[in-house]
Coordinates of C-alpha atoms and ligand atoms in Angstrom, one line a residue:
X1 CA 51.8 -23.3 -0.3
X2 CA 52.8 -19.7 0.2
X3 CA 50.4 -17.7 1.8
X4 CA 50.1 -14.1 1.3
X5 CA 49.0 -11.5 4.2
X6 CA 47.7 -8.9 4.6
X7 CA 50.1 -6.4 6.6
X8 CA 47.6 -4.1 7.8
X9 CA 45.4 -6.7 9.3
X10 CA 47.9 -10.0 9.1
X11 CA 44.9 -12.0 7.6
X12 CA 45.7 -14.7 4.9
X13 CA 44.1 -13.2 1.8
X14 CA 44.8 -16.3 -0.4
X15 CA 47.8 -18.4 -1.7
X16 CA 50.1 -17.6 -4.2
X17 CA 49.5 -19.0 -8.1
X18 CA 53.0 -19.9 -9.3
X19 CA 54.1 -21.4 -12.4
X20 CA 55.3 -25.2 -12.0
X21 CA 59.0 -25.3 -14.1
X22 CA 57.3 -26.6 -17.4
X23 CA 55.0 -23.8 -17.3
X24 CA 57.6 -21.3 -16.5
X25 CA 60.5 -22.9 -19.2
X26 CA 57.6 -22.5 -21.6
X27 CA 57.6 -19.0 -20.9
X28 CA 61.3 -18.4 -20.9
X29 CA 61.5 -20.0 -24.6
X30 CA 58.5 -17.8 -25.6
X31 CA 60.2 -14.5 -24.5
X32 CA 63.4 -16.0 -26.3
X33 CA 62.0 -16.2 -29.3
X34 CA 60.2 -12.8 -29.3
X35 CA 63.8 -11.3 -28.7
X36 CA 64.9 -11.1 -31.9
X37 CA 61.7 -9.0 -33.3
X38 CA 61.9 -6.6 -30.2
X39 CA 65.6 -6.2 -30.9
X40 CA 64.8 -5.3 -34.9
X41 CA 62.2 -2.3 -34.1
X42 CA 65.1 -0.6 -33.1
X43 CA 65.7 2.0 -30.2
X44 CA 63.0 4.5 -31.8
X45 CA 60.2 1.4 -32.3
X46 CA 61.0 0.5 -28.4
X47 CA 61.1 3.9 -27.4
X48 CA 57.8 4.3 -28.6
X49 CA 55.9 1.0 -27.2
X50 CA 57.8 2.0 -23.9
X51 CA 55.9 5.4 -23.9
X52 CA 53.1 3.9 -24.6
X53 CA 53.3 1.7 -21.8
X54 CA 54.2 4.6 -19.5
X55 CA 50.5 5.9 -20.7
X56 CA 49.0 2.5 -19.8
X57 CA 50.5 2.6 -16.5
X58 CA 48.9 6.3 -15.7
X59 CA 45.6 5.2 -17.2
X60 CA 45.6 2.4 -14.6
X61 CA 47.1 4.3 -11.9
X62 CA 44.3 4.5 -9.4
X63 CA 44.3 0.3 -9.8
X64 CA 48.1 0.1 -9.3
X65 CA 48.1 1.8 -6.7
X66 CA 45.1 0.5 -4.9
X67 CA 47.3 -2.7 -5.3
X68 CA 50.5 -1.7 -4.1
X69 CA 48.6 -0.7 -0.8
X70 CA 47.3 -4.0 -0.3
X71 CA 50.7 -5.5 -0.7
X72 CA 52.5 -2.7 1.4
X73 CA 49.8 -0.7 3.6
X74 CA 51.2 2.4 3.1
X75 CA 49.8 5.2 0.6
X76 CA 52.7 7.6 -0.1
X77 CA 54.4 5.7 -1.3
X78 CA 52.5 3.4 -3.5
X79 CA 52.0 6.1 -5.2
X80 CA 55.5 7.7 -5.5
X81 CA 56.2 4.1 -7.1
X82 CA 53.3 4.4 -9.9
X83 CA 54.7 7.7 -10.7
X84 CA 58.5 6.8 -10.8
X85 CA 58.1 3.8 -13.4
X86 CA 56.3 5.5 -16.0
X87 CA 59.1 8.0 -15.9
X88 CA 61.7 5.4 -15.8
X89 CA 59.8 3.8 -19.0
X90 CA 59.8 7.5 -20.8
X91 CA 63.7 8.4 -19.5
X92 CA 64.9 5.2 -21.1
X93 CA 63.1 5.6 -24.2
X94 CA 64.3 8.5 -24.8
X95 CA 68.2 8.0 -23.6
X96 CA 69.0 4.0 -24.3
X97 CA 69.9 4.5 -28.1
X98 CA 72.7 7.8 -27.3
X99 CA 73.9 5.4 -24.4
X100 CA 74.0 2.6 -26.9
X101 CA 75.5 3.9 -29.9
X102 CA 77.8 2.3 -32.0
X103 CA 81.5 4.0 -32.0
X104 CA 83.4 3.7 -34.9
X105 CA 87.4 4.3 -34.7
X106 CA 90.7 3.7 -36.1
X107 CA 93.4 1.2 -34.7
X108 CA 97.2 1.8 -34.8
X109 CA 97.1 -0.4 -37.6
X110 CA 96.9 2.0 -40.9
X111 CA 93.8 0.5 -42.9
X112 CA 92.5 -1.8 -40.0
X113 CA 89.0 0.4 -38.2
X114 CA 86.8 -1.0 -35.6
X115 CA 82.8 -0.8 -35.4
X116 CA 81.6 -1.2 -32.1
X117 CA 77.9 -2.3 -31.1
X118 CA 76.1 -3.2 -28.7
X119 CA 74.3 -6.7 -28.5
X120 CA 71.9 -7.5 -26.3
X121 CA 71.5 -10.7 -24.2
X122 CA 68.4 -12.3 -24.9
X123 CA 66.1 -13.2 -22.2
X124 CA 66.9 -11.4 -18.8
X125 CA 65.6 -12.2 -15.6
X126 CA 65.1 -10.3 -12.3
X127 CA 63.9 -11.4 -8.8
X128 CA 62.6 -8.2 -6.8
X129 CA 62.1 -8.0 -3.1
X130 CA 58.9 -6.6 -1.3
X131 CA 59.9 -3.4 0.3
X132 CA 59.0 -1.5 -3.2
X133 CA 57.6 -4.3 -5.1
X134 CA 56.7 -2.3 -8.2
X135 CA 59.4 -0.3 -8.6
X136 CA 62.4 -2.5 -7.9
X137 CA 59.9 -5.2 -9.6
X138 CA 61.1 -2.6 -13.3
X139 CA 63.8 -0.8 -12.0
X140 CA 66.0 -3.3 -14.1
X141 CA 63.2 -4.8 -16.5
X142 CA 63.1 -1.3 -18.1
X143 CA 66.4 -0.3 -19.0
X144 CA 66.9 -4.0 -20.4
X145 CA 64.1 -3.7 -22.0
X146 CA 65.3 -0.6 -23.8
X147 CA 68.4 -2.4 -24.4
X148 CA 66.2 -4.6 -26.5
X149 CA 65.9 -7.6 -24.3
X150 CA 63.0 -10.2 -23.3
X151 CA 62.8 -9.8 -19.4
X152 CA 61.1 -12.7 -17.1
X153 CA 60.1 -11.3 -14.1
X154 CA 59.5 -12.4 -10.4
X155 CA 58.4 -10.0 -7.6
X156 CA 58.3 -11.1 -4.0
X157 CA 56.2 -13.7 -3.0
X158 CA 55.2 -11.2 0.1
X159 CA 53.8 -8.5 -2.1
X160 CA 52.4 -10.3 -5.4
X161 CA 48.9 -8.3 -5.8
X162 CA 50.6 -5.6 -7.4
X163 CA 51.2 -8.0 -10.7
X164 CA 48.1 -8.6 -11.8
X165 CA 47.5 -4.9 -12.8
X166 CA 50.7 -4.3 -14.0
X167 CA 49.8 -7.6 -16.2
X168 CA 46.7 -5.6 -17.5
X169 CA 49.0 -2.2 -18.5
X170 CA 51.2 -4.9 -20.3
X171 CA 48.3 -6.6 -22.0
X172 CA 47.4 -3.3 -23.4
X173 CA 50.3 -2.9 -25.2
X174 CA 50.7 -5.9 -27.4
X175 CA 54.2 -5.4 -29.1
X176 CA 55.7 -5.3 -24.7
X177 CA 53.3 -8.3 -24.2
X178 CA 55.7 -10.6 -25.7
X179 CA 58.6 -9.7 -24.4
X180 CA 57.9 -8.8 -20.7
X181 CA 56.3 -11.6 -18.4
X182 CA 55.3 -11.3 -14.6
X183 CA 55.5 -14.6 -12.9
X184 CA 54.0 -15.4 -8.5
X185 CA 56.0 -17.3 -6.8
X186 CA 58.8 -17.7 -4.0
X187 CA 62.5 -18.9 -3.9
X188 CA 61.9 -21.8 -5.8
X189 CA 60.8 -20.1 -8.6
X190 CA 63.4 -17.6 -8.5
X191 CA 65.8 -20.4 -8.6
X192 CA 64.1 -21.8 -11.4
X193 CA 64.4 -18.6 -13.3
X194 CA 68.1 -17.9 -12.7
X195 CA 68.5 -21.8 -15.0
X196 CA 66.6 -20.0 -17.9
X197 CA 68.0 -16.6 -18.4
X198 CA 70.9 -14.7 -20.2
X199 CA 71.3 -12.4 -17.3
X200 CA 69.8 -12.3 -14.2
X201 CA 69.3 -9.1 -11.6
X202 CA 68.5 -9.3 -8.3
X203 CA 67.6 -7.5 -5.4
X204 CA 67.6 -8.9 -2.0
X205 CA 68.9 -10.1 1.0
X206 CA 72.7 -10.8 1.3
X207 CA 71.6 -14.4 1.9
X208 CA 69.5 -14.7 -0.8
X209 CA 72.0 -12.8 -3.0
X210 CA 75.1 -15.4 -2.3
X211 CA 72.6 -17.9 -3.3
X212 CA 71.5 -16.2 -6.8
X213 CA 75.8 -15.2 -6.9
X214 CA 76.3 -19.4 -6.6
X215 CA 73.2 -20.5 -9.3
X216 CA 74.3 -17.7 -12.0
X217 CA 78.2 -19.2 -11.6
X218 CA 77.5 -22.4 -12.2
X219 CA 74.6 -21.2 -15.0
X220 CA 77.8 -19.3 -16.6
X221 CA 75.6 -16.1 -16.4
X222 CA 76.0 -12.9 -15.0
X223 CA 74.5 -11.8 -11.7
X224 CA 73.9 -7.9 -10.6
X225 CA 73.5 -7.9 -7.2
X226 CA 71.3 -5.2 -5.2
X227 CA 71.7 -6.1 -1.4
X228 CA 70.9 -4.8 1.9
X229 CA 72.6 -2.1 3.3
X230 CA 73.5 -0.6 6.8
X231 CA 73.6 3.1 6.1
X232 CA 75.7 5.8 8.3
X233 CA 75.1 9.5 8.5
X234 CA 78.2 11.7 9.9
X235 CA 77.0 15.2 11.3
X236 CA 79.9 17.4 11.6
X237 CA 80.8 20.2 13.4
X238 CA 78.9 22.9 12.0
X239 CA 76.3 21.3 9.9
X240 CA 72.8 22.7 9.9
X241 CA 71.0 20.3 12.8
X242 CA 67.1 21.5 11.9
X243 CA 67.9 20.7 8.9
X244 CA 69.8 17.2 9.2
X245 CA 67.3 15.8 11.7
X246 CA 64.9 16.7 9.4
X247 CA 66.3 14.9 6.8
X248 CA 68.0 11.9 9.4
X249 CA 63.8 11.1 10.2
X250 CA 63.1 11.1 6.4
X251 CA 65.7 9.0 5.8
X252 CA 65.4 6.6 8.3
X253 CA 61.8 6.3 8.5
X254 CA 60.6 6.3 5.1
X255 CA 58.4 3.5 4.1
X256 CA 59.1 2.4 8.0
X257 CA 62.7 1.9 7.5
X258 CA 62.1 -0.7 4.9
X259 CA 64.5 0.9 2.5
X260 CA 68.0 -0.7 1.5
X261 CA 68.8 3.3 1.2
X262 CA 67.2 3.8 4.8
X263 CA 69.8 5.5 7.6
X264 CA 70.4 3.1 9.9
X265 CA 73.1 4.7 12.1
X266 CA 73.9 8.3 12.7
X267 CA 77.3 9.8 14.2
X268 CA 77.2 13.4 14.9
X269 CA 80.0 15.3 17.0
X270 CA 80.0 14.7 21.1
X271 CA 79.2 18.6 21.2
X272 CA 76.5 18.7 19.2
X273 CA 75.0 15.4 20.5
X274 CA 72.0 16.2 22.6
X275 CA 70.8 18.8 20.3
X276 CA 70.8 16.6 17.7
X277 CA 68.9 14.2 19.5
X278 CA 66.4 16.9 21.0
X279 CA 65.7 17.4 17.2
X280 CA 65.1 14.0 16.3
X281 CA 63.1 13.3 19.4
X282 CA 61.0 16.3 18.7
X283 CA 60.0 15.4 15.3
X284 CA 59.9 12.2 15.1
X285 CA 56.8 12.4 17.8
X286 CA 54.8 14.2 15.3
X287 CA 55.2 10.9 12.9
X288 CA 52.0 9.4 13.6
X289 CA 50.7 5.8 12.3
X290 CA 48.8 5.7 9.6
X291 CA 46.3 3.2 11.5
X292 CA 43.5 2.8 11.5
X293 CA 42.8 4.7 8.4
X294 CA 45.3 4.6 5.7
X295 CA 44.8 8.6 6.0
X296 CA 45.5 8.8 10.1
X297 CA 49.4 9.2 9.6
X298 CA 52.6 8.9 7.6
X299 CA 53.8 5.7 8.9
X300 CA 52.9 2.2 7.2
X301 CA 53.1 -1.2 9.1
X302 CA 56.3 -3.5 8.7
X303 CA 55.0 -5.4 5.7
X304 CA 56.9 -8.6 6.7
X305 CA 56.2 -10.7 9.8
X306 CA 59.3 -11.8 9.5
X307 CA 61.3 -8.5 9.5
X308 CA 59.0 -7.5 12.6
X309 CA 60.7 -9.7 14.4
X310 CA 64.4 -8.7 13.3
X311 CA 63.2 -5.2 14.3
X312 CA 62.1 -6.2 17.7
X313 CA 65.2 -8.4 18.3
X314 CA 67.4 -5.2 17.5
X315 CA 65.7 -3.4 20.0
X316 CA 65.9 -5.7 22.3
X317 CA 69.4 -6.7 21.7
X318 CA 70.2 -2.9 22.3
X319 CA 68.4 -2.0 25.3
X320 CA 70.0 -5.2 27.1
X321 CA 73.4 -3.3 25.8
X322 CA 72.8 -0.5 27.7
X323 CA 71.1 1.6 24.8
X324 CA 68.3 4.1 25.5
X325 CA 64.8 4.6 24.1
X326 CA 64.7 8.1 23.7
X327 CA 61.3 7.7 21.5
X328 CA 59.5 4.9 20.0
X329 CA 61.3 1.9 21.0
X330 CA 58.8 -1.4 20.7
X331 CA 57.1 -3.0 18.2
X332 CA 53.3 -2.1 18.3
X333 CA 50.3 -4.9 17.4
X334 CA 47.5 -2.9 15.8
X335 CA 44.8 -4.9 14.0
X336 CA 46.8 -7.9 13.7
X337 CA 49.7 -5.8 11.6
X338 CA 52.8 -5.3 13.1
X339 CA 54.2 -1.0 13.7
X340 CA 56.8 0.7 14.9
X341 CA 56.9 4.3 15.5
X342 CA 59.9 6.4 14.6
X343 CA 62.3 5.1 16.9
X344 CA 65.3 7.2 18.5
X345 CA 68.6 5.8 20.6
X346 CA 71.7 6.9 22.0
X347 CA 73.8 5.2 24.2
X348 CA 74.4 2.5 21.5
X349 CA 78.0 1.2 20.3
X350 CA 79.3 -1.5 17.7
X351 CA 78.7 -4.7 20.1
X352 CA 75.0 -4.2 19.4
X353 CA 73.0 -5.8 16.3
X354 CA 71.7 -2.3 15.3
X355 CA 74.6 -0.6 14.9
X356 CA 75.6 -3.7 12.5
X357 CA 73.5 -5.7 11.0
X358 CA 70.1 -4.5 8.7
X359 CA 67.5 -3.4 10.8
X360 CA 64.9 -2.8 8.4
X361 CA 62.4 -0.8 10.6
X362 CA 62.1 3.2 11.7
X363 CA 65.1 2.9 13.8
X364 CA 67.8 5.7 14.2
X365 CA 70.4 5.1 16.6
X366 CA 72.6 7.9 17.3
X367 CA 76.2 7.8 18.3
X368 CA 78.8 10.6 19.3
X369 CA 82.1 10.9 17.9
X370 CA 85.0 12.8 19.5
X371 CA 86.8 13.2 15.8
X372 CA 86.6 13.1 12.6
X373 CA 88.7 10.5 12.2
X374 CA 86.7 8.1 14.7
X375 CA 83.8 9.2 12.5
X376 CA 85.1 7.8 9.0
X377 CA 86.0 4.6 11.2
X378 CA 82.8 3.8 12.6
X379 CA 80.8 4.6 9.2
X380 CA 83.4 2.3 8.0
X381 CA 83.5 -0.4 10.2
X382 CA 80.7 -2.4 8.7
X383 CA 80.3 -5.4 6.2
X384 CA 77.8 -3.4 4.0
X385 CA 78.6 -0.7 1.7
X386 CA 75.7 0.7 0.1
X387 CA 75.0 4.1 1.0
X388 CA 75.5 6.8 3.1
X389 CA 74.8 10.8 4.1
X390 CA 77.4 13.5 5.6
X391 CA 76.1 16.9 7.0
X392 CA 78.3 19.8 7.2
X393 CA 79.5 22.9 5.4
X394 CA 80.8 22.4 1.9
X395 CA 83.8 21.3 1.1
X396 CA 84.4 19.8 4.1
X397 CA 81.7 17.6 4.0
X398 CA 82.4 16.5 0.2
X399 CA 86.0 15.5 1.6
X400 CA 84.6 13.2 4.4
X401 CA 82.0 12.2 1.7
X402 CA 84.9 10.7 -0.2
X403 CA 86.3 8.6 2.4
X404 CA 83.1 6.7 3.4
X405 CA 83.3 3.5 1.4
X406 CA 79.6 3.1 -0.1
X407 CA 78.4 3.8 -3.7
X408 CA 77.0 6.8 -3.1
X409 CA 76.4 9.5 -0.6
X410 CA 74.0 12.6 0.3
X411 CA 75.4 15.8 1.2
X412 CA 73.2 18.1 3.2
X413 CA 70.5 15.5 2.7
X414 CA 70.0 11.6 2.7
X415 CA 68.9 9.0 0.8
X416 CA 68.8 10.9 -2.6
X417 CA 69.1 7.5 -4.1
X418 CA 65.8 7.0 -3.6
X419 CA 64.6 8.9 -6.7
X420 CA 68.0 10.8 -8.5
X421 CA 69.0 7.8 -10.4
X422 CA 71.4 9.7 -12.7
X423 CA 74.9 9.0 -10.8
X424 CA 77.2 5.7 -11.6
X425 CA 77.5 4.2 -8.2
X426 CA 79.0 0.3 -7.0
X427 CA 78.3 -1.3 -4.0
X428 CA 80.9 -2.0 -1.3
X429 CA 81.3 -5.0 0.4
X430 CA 78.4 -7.0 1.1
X431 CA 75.9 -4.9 -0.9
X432 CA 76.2 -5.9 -3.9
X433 CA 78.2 -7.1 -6.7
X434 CA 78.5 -5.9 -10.5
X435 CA 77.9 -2.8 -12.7
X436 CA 76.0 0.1 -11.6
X437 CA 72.2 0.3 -11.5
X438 CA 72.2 4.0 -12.2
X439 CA 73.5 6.2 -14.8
X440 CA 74.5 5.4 -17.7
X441 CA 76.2 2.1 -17.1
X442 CA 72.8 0.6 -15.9
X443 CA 72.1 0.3 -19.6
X444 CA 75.4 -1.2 -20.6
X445 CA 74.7 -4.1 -18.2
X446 CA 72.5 -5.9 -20.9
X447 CA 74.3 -6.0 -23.5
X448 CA 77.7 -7.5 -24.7
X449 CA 80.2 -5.2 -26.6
X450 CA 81.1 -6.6 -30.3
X451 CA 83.7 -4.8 -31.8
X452 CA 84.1 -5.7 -36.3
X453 CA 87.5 -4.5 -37.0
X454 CA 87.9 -3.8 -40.9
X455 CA 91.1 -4.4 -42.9
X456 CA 90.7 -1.8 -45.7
X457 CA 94.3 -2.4 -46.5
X458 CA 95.5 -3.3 -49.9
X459 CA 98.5 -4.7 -49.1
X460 CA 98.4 -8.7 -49.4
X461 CA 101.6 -9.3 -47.3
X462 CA 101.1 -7.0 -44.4
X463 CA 104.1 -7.7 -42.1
X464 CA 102.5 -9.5 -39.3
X465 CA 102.3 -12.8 -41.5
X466 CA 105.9 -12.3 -42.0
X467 CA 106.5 -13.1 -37.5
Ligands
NAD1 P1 64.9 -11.9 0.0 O1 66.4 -12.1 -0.3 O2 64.3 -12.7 1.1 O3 64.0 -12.1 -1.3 C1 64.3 -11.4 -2.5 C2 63.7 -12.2 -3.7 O4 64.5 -13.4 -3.8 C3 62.3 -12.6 -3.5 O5 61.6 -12.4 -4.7 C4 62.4 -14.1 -3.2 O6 61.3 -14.9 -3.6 C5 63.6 -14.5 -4.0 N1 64.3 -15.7 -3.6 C6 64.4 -16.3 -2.4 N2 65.2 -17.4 -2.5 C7 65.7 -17.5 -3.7 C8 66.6 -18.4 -4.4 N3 67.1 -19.4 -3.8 N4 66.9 -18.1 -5.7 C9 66.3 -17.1 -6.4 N5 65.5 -16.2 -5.8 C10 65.1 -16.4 -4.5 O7 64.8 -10.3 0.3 P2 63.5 -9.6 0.8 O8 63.3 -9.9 2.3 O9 62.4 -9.7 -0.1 O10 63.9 -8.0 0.7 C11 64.6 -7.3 1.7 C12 66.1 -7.2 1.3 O11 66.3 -6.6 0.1 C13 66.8 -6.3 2.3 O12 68.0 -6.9 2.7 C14 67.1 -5.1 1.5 O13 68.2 -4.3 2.0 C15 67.3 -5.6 0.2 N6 67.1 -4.5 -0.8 C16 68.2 -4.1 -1.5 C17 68.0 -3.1 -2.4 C18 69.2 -2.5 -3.2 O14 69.0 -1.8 -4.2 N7 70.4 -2.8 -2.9 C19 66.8 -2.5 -2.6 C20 65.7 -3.0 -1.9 C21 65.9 -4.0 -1.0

C-alpha cells in the first residue's frame, strides 16, 4: 500500500485510496459515453462550463491551496499554481474554437473542395508527476477538454491531497463532472489507464516515460511525452551579470530545483567567471528555508524522499570529482523533511552526475568556457533537450540561442517556460516525444484532422475513370 508523507515533517499521513481496474474501466466507459454530449455543446457551451469552473477553482482557492502545501510544503508556489489553472481554463475557452476551425478550400481538381474539421479523441488520459501536482495535473486535461474530450486523470501518488478539492470545484459544475475524473493511485494505475484511453499525456521521468512510450505502442495510441530535463545557461561576454545571477538563482532554485524547467548547469566566459560566481554566492545566502514556519523563507523542502537522495548523491559524486561547495552544498534534516539550501559549484566538469544527469534539487553548478564555440558544445553535450537560457547583448545572444538544441530558450532571463505558455516548442532528445504542449499546437494534439472532399462536378465521366 502506498503511503503518502508528509514532506515537511516526513510523517505517514495515511495510504493512498486507488481504484482497483473494474472500478477504474467503469469510469473510463462512463467518461466515454459522456463524450459525445460534451463534444455537441460546442466550443461556446465548453467555453462557458470551463469559465465557470475557473470561478469554482477561485471560490475554493484558499482550500486548494491549503492542499497543495500539504502535498508540496512550499507556499509560493501553491499558490502561483491555483492562479495559473483558472487562467489556463479561461485562455482555452476563449481560444480552442479559432484554433479549431474548420478550413474550407479548393483542390486542383475543378469542382472537387475539401472541408476540414477537427475531431476529437474521445476519452484522454494523463499521468502527472509531483513537482507541480495541480498544474501539470490540468496542464493537458484543459486544452483537451476544450477540444471536447472526456479526460481520466491520475496525479502522482506523492502529492494526491491536492484531488480531493479540485474534486469538490468539479462537483460544482455538473456539465465538467462527467467528463473530467481524478483518480489516487501509483504506477499501476497509470498503467491501467494508458489500456483505457484514446490518447494518453504524460509527464515524468525518462524511465517512466519509455514505459508509458512502450504501453501506448502496443495500445495503438498516441503518447505525448513531458520528460526531465537538464537545463544549460550560457553567459556571454558582455551579458548583464547582476542581472543573470539574479535570474540563474530563480531559475535554478525555484520550487527547490524541482522543476523540469529548473537550470541545472551554467557556462559563463573564463573572464567573467568569479564575478559571476561572487553574484550567485551573494544571493543565494539571502535564500533562507522556509522552516519552521511556512513563512520563515522562500525555500520548500525536497518533496520526495526519493529525490533527496539523488540530490545528495550528486553532491557527493561532485565533490569526490574535485568540485567545490562554494555555498550550500549538503542535504539538511529539519523536522524529519529533507532541505537543501541554494547550492553553488565551480570546479565541476562533464565526468560528474551533476553536470549530466537530473538533479532535481537547488543546485547550480558553474562552469567556464574559453569560447563560444566550447559553449554551444557543452550545453549540447547532453542526452536531454528541454530547455535552456543565454545571457548576452541582443543579437548575439539570439544567434547562440538558436544553436542550443532544446525546445525553447530564455534570453536575458530563464525559465520563462514556467508561466508564458504561448510559443510552439518540441523536446530534444530524451525530453520528450510528440507535438508541442504550448501554443497553439497543444490544442491540435486531441483531435484527428477529417478532411470531406466534395465533387460538385457535373461531369459523369471525369477523366480519372478513363486511367
Ligand atoms: P515519475 O516518472 O516517477 O512518475 C510520474 C507519474 O507516472 C506518476 O503519476 C506515477 O504514478 C506514474 N507512473 C509510474 N509508473 C508508471 C507506469 N508504469 N505507467 C504509467 N504511469 C506510471 O516522475 P516523478 O518523479 O513523479 O516526476 C519527476 C520527473 O518529472 C522529473 O524527471 C521531471 O523532470 C519530470 N517533469 C517533466 C516536466 C516536463 O514538462 N517535461 C514537467 C515536470 C516534471
Amino acid at each position: 500500500m502506498t503511503a503518502v508523507h508528509d514532506p515537511r515533517t516526513g510523517e505517514v499521513e495515511r495510504s493512498l485510496t486507488p481504484p482497483d481496474p473494474a472500478e477504474l474501466a467503469v469510469t473510463a466507459t462512463r467518461l466515454r459515453a459522456a463524450a459525445p454530449a460534451w463534444q455537441d455543446l460546442g466550443f461556446a457551451g465548453r467555453g462557458d462550463v470551463l469559465r465557470s469552473w475557473a470561478d469554482r477553482i477561485e471560490a475554493h482557492a484558499d482550500e486548494l491551496t491549503a492542499a497543495l502545501v500539504a502535498d508540496t510544503g512550499r507556499r509560493t508556489e501553491s499558490v502561483m499554481e491555483v492562479q495559473q489553472v483558472a487562467g489556463m481554463a479561461r485562455r482555452w475557452a476563449a481560444s480552442a474554437e479559432e484554433l479549431l476551425a474548420p478550413a474550407t478550400g479548393t483542390t486542383a481538381v475543378p469542382g472537387i473542395d475539401l472541408l476540414t474539421t477537427s475531431r476529437p479523441y474521445d476519452l484522454v488520459g494523463v499521468i502527472s508527476p509531483w513537482n507541480f501536482p495541480l498544474l501539470l495535473g490540468l496542464i493537458d486535461a484543459i486544452p483537451a477538454l476544450a477540444a471536447g474530450c472526456a479526460v481520466l486523470a491520475k496525479p502522482s501518488e506523492v502529492t494526491p491531497r491536492f484531488i480531493a478539492p479540485l474534486r469538490r470545484t468539479v462537483a460544482e459544475v455538473p456539465e465538467l463532472s462527467g467528463v473530467l475524473e481524478l483518480v489516487e493511485g501509483a504506477g499501476e494505475t497509470g498503467a491501467a489507464l494508458i489500456g483505457l484511453v484514446d490518447l494518453v499525456c504524460f509527464t515524468g521521468s525518462v524511465p517512466t516515460g519509455r514505459l508509458v512510450g512502450a504501453a501506448a505502442a502496443a495500445a495503438f495510441i498516441p503518447a505525448f511525452l513531458e520528460l526531465g530535463g537538464k537545463d544549460p545557461a550560457i553567459v556571454l561576454p558582455g551579458a548583464d551579470l547582476d542581472r543573470a545571477s539574479s535570474a540563474l538563482l530563480w531559475g535554478g532554485t525555484a520550487n527547490a530545483g524541482q522543476s523540469c524547467l529548473s537550470i541545472e548547469r551554467v557556462y559563463v566566459d573564463a573572464a567573467h567567471h568569479d564575478e559571476l560566481v561572487d553574484l550567485l554566492v551573494t544571493k543565494a545566502e539571502k535564500v533562507r528555508l522556509a522552516w519552521p514556519g511556512l513563512a520563515d523563507g522562500e525555500l520548500g523542502p525536497l518533496i520526495d524522499p526519493a529525490q533527496a537522495r539523488v540530490v545528495e548523491s550528486h553532491l557527493a559524486d561532485a565533490v569526490a570529482k574535485g568540485a567545490t561547495v562554494r555555498t550550500g552544498g549538503s542535504v539538511e534534516r529539519h523536522g524529519g523533511g529533507w532541505w537543501v539550501r541554494p547550492t553553488v559549484l565551480t570546479g565541476v566538469d562533464h565526468t560528474m552526475a551533476v553536470m549530466r544527469e537530473e538533479t532535481f534539487g537547488p543546485v547550480l553548478p558553474v562552469m567556464a568556457y574559453r569560447s563560444v564555440e566550447e559553449a554551444v558544445a557543452l550545453a549540447n553535450d547532453s542526452e536531454y533537450g528541454l530547455s535552456g537560457a543565454v545571457f548576452g547583448p541582443e543579437p548575439d545572444a539570439e544567434a547562440v540561442a538558436g544553436r542550443l538544441a532544446v525546445g525553447a530558450v530564455s534570453v536575458n532571463d530563464a525559465g520563462l517556460t514556467a508561466f508564458i505558455h504561448d510559443g510552439e516548442k518540441n523536446s530534444f532528445g530524451l525530453s520528450g516525444l510528440g507535438g508541442s504542449r504550448m501554443g497553439a499546437a497543444s490544442i491540435r494534439r486531441f483531435v484527428r484532422k477529417q478532411t470531406v472532399m466534395t465533387n460538385h462536378a457535373t461531369d459523369p465521366d471525369p477523366w480519372w475513370y478513363r486511367t
